[in-house]
């Protein structure tokens, strides 16, 4: 009966229909109907034809998502087929017809309305002329106000018609609540998560009424073990490089910072707003591998330079068009940054390079990447570096960059893959006496502007497993102190879906000192998760190089929202630490975070990730958790493929 009503009113069976979404009673009825071959009643069309004797249309079965047979008329079946062929990929942004609307089209329509109004005056129809005149005046007034105001990018880029989004947005909660889906369903970020960022960025009240909407008894539910004796904490900062005598300029980092996003992937106005907001809040902004652009510098933030495989801002072309590291250009760019991060891989597309065709390189992009314009070669980002090919050469490269930068902290970023390859790096740290000042662990759930779906969906280790493994190996090899993290020789930065204070605290429990985020800061700029980052048609002017769309993003307005979001989120994260009873970020440990693993059973993170039970220096003696020892011993003939 349910499937029959879907066919009757919608013309097709919903593609995502599942009996698991139905109440138990209705689900049992459908299962019973499947076994007893109960046919739902025929549609009104068939009943009317039966009464009138019109047999031109007859009942025919169509396949359903329940593997049962539901009988509908043949012409209804044809209608369903036509509807299905018209289904397109759905996006979370603007309707397709709105994308063709722009300021020039707005003006042309306005001129047309004015002409129609003028032509109606000689007719003597006073009421009609008044209505047309009022409509035209209102149209022009509303559109000009939309283009003038700086707060909402959609209204600036799509005057008048842009209000449709905000109209739909105003009724969306009610439609969603009663007819469509829950607030925890949309991906990659739920509506509730995005709404939290929007409210905090705007300075609105982000509190929740009436209690949690989550099923606290469902497997996978997580919570923080609070203390009966909460503490009071001041501002928390992390000194990176302070425990390395080779570092002359250690960096005092915020607990929450902007992750790597390049100029070129993001518009200049977006980069400027992020950098300016970071300066206001005293936190760092990672440049991404696209080089240190003028927009990064103009914003004035503490910059972390992401040095990728193409060495943009620090490289040159080889004889065959390949990109090579150039010490002279590196020194020129290094003066603007606080830390240098060598990019080995990223979570959204680990072990995958990229290519920027020379036709798409604008003068400003060429300037940021220190390329001669016009560019004669495509800018390839190969999967691996040309400056090193093994762990010891990587250590030498780290030392070279530290010296060339004048003693600034140098580290690297990676998405964990094969465990032995990481432990081999740590062995090289010990053998050469050279180690990074920080390691950024990027989870496979990380975002990117564009990547093959196979890489985004199926390659790389998620952040909880990767972060806990890296922390455990560094503890077992003597590079990190699990009791007082401030004494660690190597700082850990977690990069992933950090959006709330609890998500930050979770990464701290797994071993991180600092948490970075990218997409949550894009939400603070006004990102509506349109999922068009790879089309150059981002309606909010963030992930586009289209000057018309970029124009709508006002950096002066958005920088305040970036600052507000960071300030409020970090404040809540500090409150969570206080609730857990710790006196500093250095005391956070995995037993403070708990996950329900089944009905009536739960385990804290030190039990779920047993390698976190390793003791300082234990791996150097050949002892410790079994899987960790197997990954550490490179000569035992055992190859671990899973963290």
CSV table of C-alpha atoms in Angstrom, one decimal, residues 25 41 499 581 603:
chain,number,residue,atom,x,y,z
A,25,UNK,CA,4.1,-2.2,12.4
A,41,UNK,CA,-5.6,-1.8,-4.4
A,499,UNK,CA,33.5,21.7,14.0
A,581,UNK,CA,38.5,18.2,35.4
A,603,UNK,CA,34.6,1.3,26.2
